[in-house]
């Protein structure tokens, strides 16, 4: 006959002969908690009525393993993210819904591909990948740690407005420098350790505004890396008379110059550019050389000159000045090609220099 678990127990308590054929129909909880000997000996095990249940992984596996007929079962598997990490049991893969619960934890190394929803507890912040962020629910918040390519793809598909992943995220930490946000740049390894975004230096104004907004809002931590040819970077640099950098470089953490094949090369800057980058705290990846007029070189800060690998004139010229100014310029130049000196000073000063 067909019995519930309790009916089976009642019947066997009244008989001395228990070798009879039977099937079990009962609630999900009773099937889970039944003695394995009762379930294993049954010819069939099914639910006594349609039922929606929420179970952890262990109980869900037990239920699915014991039921020979799952008709009427609506199953939600809900367990901690750590208990669902990489789990693909029959119960998890066939469940109607799989919910991973978490508090403040780093889930980026977890395989939650079978999970439908990541529920973050109130007042807690989970750290997730972009793919995981699409599953985040609950009253808690989330930060993203992922590759620039993953963030780029999410931005391209859904933008960063209210209600989107990039609109709701707390912060984004980029873990590589490969392919930039908002515009495609040459691929590269991370050049500033973590928290960098590679971006093409020739991005247009609207893209630059969006990227800068990301930085201003704390979405991208640590600034971003502008990587492009020298011509494009110069085209994207707007230095005001006050020395401020505008446009795509405004919030950059670093600038890297590459040749047309994408190979890194040393940056060649004017004094004004090198000064503006230094004042803005922008790192020049692979270093820089200065090529400018004698006046600009002579009046540049010592820190800007000391930071340059080479200092030379941008065009041939004659420099006129006193001994002290001539010596200052020559000391700063690592290459005097194109320089003609015209010393204008007191005879005594000139003689002293000769004697020295």
Coordinates of C-alpha atoms in Angstrom, one line a residue:
X1 CA 0.0 0.0 0.0
X2 CA 0.9 3.7 0.1
X3 CA 1.8 5.0 3.5
X4 CA 3.1 8.1 5.2
X5 CA 6.2 7.8 7.3
X6 CA 4.2 7.9 10.5
X7 CA 1.7 5.3 9.2
X8 CA 4.6 3.0 8.3
X9 CA 6.0 3.3 11.8
X10 CA 2.5 2.7 13.3
X11 CA 2.0 -0.4 11.2
X12 CA 5.4 -1.9 11.9
X13 CA 4.8 -1.4 15.7
X14 CA 1.7 -3.7 15.4
X15 CA 3.2 -6.4 13.3
X16 CA 6.0 -8.9 13.7
X17 CA 6.4 -9.4 10.0
X18 CA 7.7 -6.2 8.3
X19 CA 8.5 -7.7 4.9
X20 CA 5.6 -6.1 3.0
X21 CA 5.6 -4.0 -0.1
X22 CA 4.8 -0.3 0.3
X23 CA 5.3 3.1 -1.1
X24 CA 5.8 6.4 0.8
X25 CA 3.8 9.6 0.2
X26 CA 4.5 12.3 2.7
X27 CA 5.6 15.9 3.2
X28 CA 9.1 17.0 2.2
X29 CA 10.3 17.4 5.7
X30 CA 9.0 14.0 6.7
X31 CA 10.8 12.4 3.8
X32 CA 14.0 14.1 4.7
X33 CA 13.8 13.2 8.3
X34 CA 12.7 9.6 7.8
X35 CA 15.0 6.7 8.7
X36 CA 17.0 5.7 5.7
X37 CA 15.8 2.1 6.1
X38 CA 12.2 3.1 5.6
X39 CA 12.9 5.1 2.5
X40 CA 15.4 2.6 1.0
X41 CA 12.9 -0.2 1.3
X42 CA 10.0 1.7 -0.3
X43 CA 9.0 0.8 -3.9
X44 CA 8.4 4.6 -4.5
X45 CA 8.7 7.8 -2.6
X46 CA 6.7 10.9 -3.5
X47 CA 5.1 14.0 -2.0
X48 CA 1.6 13.6 -0.6
X49 CA 0.7 17.0 -2.1
X50 CA 2.2 19.8 -4.1
X51 CA 4.7 21.7 -1.9
X52 CA 7.1 24.7 -2.2
X53 CA 10.1 24.2 0.1
X54 CA 13.2 26.1 0.9
X55 CA 16.1 23.9 2.0
X56 CA 19.8 24.1 2.5
X57 CA 22.1 22.1 0.2
X58 CA 22.4 19.1 2.5
X59 CA 18.6 18.7 3.0
X60 CA 17.9 19.4 -0.7
X61 CA 20.3 16.7 -1.7
X62 CA 18.7 14.3 0.7
X63 CA 15.2 15.1 -0.6
X64 CA 16.1 14.7 -4.3
X65 CA 18.0 11.5 -3.6
X66 CA 15.0 10.0 -1.8
X67 CA 12.1 11.1 -4.1
X68 CA 11.5 8.7 -7.0
X69 CA 8.8 11.2 -8.3
X70 CA 9.3 14.9 -7.9
X71 CA 5.8 15.8 -9.1
X72 CA 4.4 18.8 -7.2
X73 CA 7.8 19.9 -5.8
X74 CA 8.9 23.5 -6.1
X75 CA 12.4 23.7 -4.7
X76 CA 14.4 26.6 -3.5
X77 CA 17.9 25.9 -2.3
X78 CA 19.1 28.5 0.1
X79 CA 22.5 28.3 1.8
X80 CA 25.6 30.3 2.5
X81 CA 27.7 31.4 -0.4
X82 CA 30.6 29.3 0.9
X83 CA 28.3 26.2 1.0
X84 CA 27.3 26.8 -2.6
X85 CA 30.8 27.5 -3.9
X86 CA 31.4 25.2 -6.8
X87 CA 28.4 23.0 -5.9
X88 CA 26.5 21.4 -8.8
X89 CA 24.6 18.6 -7.2
X90 CA 21.4 17.3 -8.8
X91 CA 19.3 19.3 -6.2
X92 CA 21.2 22.5 -7.0
X93 CA 21.1 22.2 -10.8
X94 CA 17.4 21.2 -10.9
X95 CA 16.2 23.6 -8.2
X96 CA 13.7 26.2 -9.3
X97 CA 15.7 28.9 -7.5
X98 CA 19.1 28.9 -5.8
X99 CA 19.9 31.6 -3.2
X100 CA 23.3 32.2 -1.7
X101 CA 23.3 34.2 1.5
X102 CA 26.2 36.4 2.6
X103 CA 27.3 39.2 4.9
X104 CA 30.5 41.2 4.4
X105 CA 32.7 38.8 2.5
X106 CA 34.8 38.5 -0.6
X107 CA 33.0 36.2 -3.1
X108 CA 35.1 37.0 -6.1
X109 CA 37.0 33.6 -5.8
X110 CA 33.7 31.6 -5.5
X111 CA 32.1 29.7 -8.3
X112 CA 28.5 30.7 -7.9
X113 CA 27.5 29.9 -11.5
X114 CA 24.6 27.7 -10.4
X115 CA 23.3 30.5 -8.1
X116 CA 20.3 32.6 -9.2
X117 CA 20.4 35.2 -6.4
X118 CA 23.1 36.4 -4.0
X119 CA 21.3 37.8 -0.9
X120 CA 23.4 40.3 1.0
X121 CA 22.3 40.9 4.6
X122 CA 21.3 44.3 5.8
X123 CA 24.2 46.6 6.8
X124 CA 26.7 44.3 5.1
X125 CA 28.8 44.7 1.9
X126 CA 29.7 41.9 -0.3
X127 CA 32.6 42.0 -2.7
X128 CA 31.7 40.4 -6.1
X129 CA 32.6 40.2 -9.7
X130 CA 30.5 41.9 -12.4
X131 CA 28.8 38.6 -13.2
X132 CA 28.0 38.0 -9.5
X133 CA 26.8 41.6 -9.1
X134 CA 24.0 40.8 -11.6
X135 CA 22.7 38.3 -9.1
X136 CA 22.9 40.5 -6.0
X137 CA 19.7 41.2 -4.1
X138 CA 18.6 41.9 -0.5
X139 CA 19.0 45.0 1.7
X140 CA 22.8 45.0 1.8
X141 CA 25.3 46.6 -0.6
X142 CA 28.1 45.4 -2.9
X143 CA 31.5 46.4 -4.3
X144 CA 33.0 45.1 -7.5
X145 CA 36.5 43.6 -8.1
X146 CA 36.9 42.5 -11.7
X147 CA 38.8 43.0 -14.9
X148 CA 38.5 46.2 -16.9
X149 CA 37.1 44.2 -19.8
X150 CA 34.3 42.9 -17.6
X151 CA 33.4 46.4 -16.3
X152 CA 33.7 47.7 -19.9
X153 CA 31.2 45.0 -21.2
X154 CA 28.7 45.9 -18.4
X155 CA 29.0 49.6 -19.1
X156 CA 28.5 49.0 -22.9
X157 CA 25.5 46.8 -22.3
X158 CA 23.7 48.6 -19.5
X159 CA 25.4 51.9 -18.8
X160 CA 25.7 53.4 -15.3
X161 CA 22.3 55.0 -14.6
X162 CA 20.1 54.5 -11.6
X163 CA 19.1 50.8 -11.2
X164 CA 22.0 49.5 -13.2
X165 CA 24.9 47.5 -11.7
X166 CA 27.4 50.4 -12.2
X167 CA 24.8 52.8 -10.9
X168 CA 24.2 50.9 -7.7
X169 CA 27.7 49.6 -6.9
X170 CA 29.7 51.1 -4.1
X171 CA 33.2 51.0 -5.6
X172 CA 34.9 49.2 -8.5
X173 CA 38.4 48.0 -8.1
X174 CA 40.0 47.0 -11.5
X175 CA 42.4 44.1 -11.1
X176 CA 44.2 44.5 -14.5
X177 CA 44.9 47.2 -17.0
X178 CA 43.6 45.3 -20.1
X179 CA 41.3 47.2 -22.5
X180 CA 39.9 50.4 -21.2
X181 CA 36.6 51.6 -20.0
X182 CA 34.6 53.7 -22.5
X183 CA 37.2 53.4 -25.3
X184 CA 39.3 50.6 -26.5
X185 CA 43.0 51.0 -25.8
X186 CA 45.9 48.7 -26.6
X187 CA 45.9 45.7 -24.2
X188 CA 48.6 45.5 -21.6
X189 CA 49.5 44.0 -18.3
X190 CA 48.7 46.0 -15.1
X191 CA 51.2 48.8 -14.9
X192 CA 50.1 50.4 -11.6
X193 CA 49.3 47.2 -9.7
X194 CA 45.6 47.2 -8.8
X195 CA 42.9 49.8 -9.3
X196 CA 43.7 50.9 -12.8
X197 CA 41.6 51.3 -15.9
X198 CA 43.2 51.6 -19.3
X199 CA 41.6 54.2 -21.5
X200 CA 42.4 55.5 -25.0
X201 CA 43.8 59.0 -24.8
X202 CA 41.7 60.0 -27.8
X203 CA 38.3 59.6 -26.1
X204 CA 35.8 62.3 -26.8
X205 CA 34.5 64.8 -24.3
X206 CA 31.3 62.9 -23.3
X207 CA 33.3 59.7 -22.7
X208 CA 35.9 61.6 -20.7
X209 CA 33.1 63.2 -18.6
X210 CA 31.7 59.8 -17.8
X211 CA 35.0 58.4 -16.8
X212 CA 35.8 61.4 -14.7
X213 CA 32.4 61.0 -13.1
X214 CA 33.3 57.4 -12.2
X215 CA 36.4 58.7 -10.4
X216 CA 34.6 61.6 -8.7
X217 CA 32.0 59.3 -7.4
X218 CA 34.6 56.8 -6.0
X219 CA 33.5 54.1 -8.5
X220 CA 37.0 53.6 -9.9
X221 CA 39.6 53.6 -7.1
X222 CA 43.1 54.8 -7.7
X223 CA 42.5 56.7 -11.0
X224 CA 43.0 55.3 -14.4
X225 CA 45.8 54.7 -16.9
X226 CA 45.7 56.6 -20.2
X227 CA 47.6 54.6 -22.8
X228 CA 47.9 55.8 -26.4
X229 CA 50.3 57.3 -28.9
X230 CA 52.1 60.5 -28.0
X231 CA 50.1 62.4 -30.7
X232 CA 46.7 61.2 -29.3
X233 CA 47.7 61.9 -25.7
X234 CA 48.9 65.5 -26.6
X235 CA 45.6 65.9 -28.5
X236 CA 43.7 64.9 -25.4
X237 CA 45.6 67.2 -23.1
X238 CA 44.4 70.7 -22.5
X239 CA 46.8 72.6 -20.3
X240 CA 45.4 76.0 -19.1
X241 CA 47.6 79.0 -18.4
X242 CA 47.4 78.0 -14.8
X243 CA 48.9 74.6 -15.6
X244 CA 45.7 72.6 -15.0
X245 CA 45.1 69.5 -17.1
X246 CA 41.6 69.1 -18.5
X247 CA 39.9 66.5 -20.7
X248 CA 40.5 62.8 -20.6
X249 CA 43.6 63.2 -18.5
X250 CA 41.9 65.1 -15.7
X251 CA 41.7 62.3 -13.2
X252 CA 44.3 59.9 -14.7
X253 CA 46.6 58.2 -12.3
X254 CA 49.2 57.6 -15.0
X255 CA 50.0 58.1 -18.6
X256 CA 51.8 55.7 -20.8
X257 CA 53.0 56.6 -24.3
X258 CA 53.1 53.8 -26.9
X259 CA 54.2 53.7 -30.6
X260 CA 51.8 52.9 -33.4
X261 CA 52.4 49.1 -32.8
X262 CA 51.4 49.5 -29.1
X263 CA 55.0 49.1 -27.8
X264 CA 55.8 51.3 -24.7
X265 CA 58.1 54.2 -25.4
X266 CA 59.4 57.1 -23.3
X267 CA 57.2 60.2 -23.3
X268 CA 58.5 63.4 -24.8
X269 CA 57.0 66.4 -23.0
X270 CA 57.3 70.1 -22.9
X271 CA 58.1 71.7 -19.5
X272 CA 54.5 72.8 -19.2
X273 CA 53.2 69.3 -19.8
X274 CA 55.7 67.7 -17.4
X275 CA 54.9 70.3 -14.8
X276 CA 51.2 69.9 -15.2
X277 CA 51.5 66.1 -14.8
X278 CA 53.7 66.5 -11.7
X279 CA 51.3 69.0 -10.1
X280 CA 48.4 66.7 -10.8
X281 CA 50.2 63.7 -9.4
X282 CA 50.0 61.8 -12.7
X283 CA 52.7 59.2 -13.1
X284 CA 54.5 59.0 -16.4
X285 CA 54.9 55.3 -17.1
X286 CA 58.3 54.4 -18.7
X287 CA 59.6 57.9 -17.8
X288 CA 59.8 61.1 -19.8
X289 CA 62.3 63.4 -21.6
X290 CA 61.9 67.1 -22.0
X291 CA 62.1 68.9 -25.3
X292 CA 61.5 72.7 -25.1
X293 CA 62.9 76.2 -25.4
X294 CA 65.9 77.3 -23.4
X295 CA 63.8 79.8 -21.5
X296 CA 61.2 77.1 -20.5
X297 CA 64.0 74.7 -19.5
X298 CA 65.9 77.4 -17.5
X299 CA 62.8 78.4 -15.6
X300 CA 61.4 74.9 -14.9
X301 CA 61.3 73.5 -11.4
X302 CA 64.3 71.5 -10.4
X303 CA 62.0 68.5 -9.6
X304 CA 60.7 68.5 -13.1
X305 CA 64.2 68.6 -14.6
X306 CA 65.5 65.9 -12.2
X307 CA 62.6 63.6 -13.2
X308 CA 63.5 63.7 -16.9
X309 CA 65.7 61.1 -18.4
X310 CA 66.9 63.6 -21.0
X311 CA 66.6 67.4 -21.5
X312 CA 67.2 68.9 -24.9
X313 CA 66.2 71.9 -27.0
X314 CA 63.1 71.5 -29.3
X315 CA 64.8 73.6 -32.0
X316 CA 68.2 75.2 -32.6
X317 CA 68.5 78.6 -30.8
X318 CA 70.9 81.1 -29.4
X319 CA 70.8 81.7 -25.7
X320 CA 71.9 85.1 -24.4
X321 CA 72.5 85.6 -20.7
X322 CA 74.8 86.1 -17.8
X323 CA 77.3 83.5 -16.7
X324 CA 75.1 82.2 -14.0
X325 CA 72.1 81.7 -16.4
X326 CA 74.3 80.1 -19.0
X327 CA 75.8 77.7 -16.5
X328 CA 72.3 76.9 -15.2
X329 CA 71.0 76.0 -18.6
X330 CA 74.0 73.9 -19.6
X331 CA 73.7 72.0 -16.3
X332 CA 70.1 71.2 -17.1
X333 CA 70.6 70.1 -20.6
X334 CA 71.7 66.5 -21.2
X335 CA 72.1 67.2 -24.9
X336 CA 73.3 70.6 -26.1
X337 CA 72.7 69.9 -29.8
X338 CA 71.4 73.1 -31.5
X339 CA 72.5 75.4 -28.6
X340 CA 74.6 78.6 -29.4
X341 CA 75.6 80.6 -26.3
X342 CA 75.9 84.3 -26.2
X343 CA 77.3 85.4 -22.9
X344 CA 76.4 88.9 -21.8
X345 CA 78.0 89.7 -18.4
X346 CA 80.6 91.9 -16.7
X347 CA 84.2 91.4 -17.7
X348 CA 85.1 90.5 -14.2
X349 CA 82.5 87.7 -14.1
X350 CA 83.7 86.4 -17.4
X351 CA 87.3 86.4 -16.3
X352 CA 86.4 84.7 -13.0
X353 CA 84.7 82.0 -15.0
X354 CA 87.8 81.6 -17.3
X355 CA 90.0 81.4 -14.2
X356 CA 87.8 78.8 -12.6

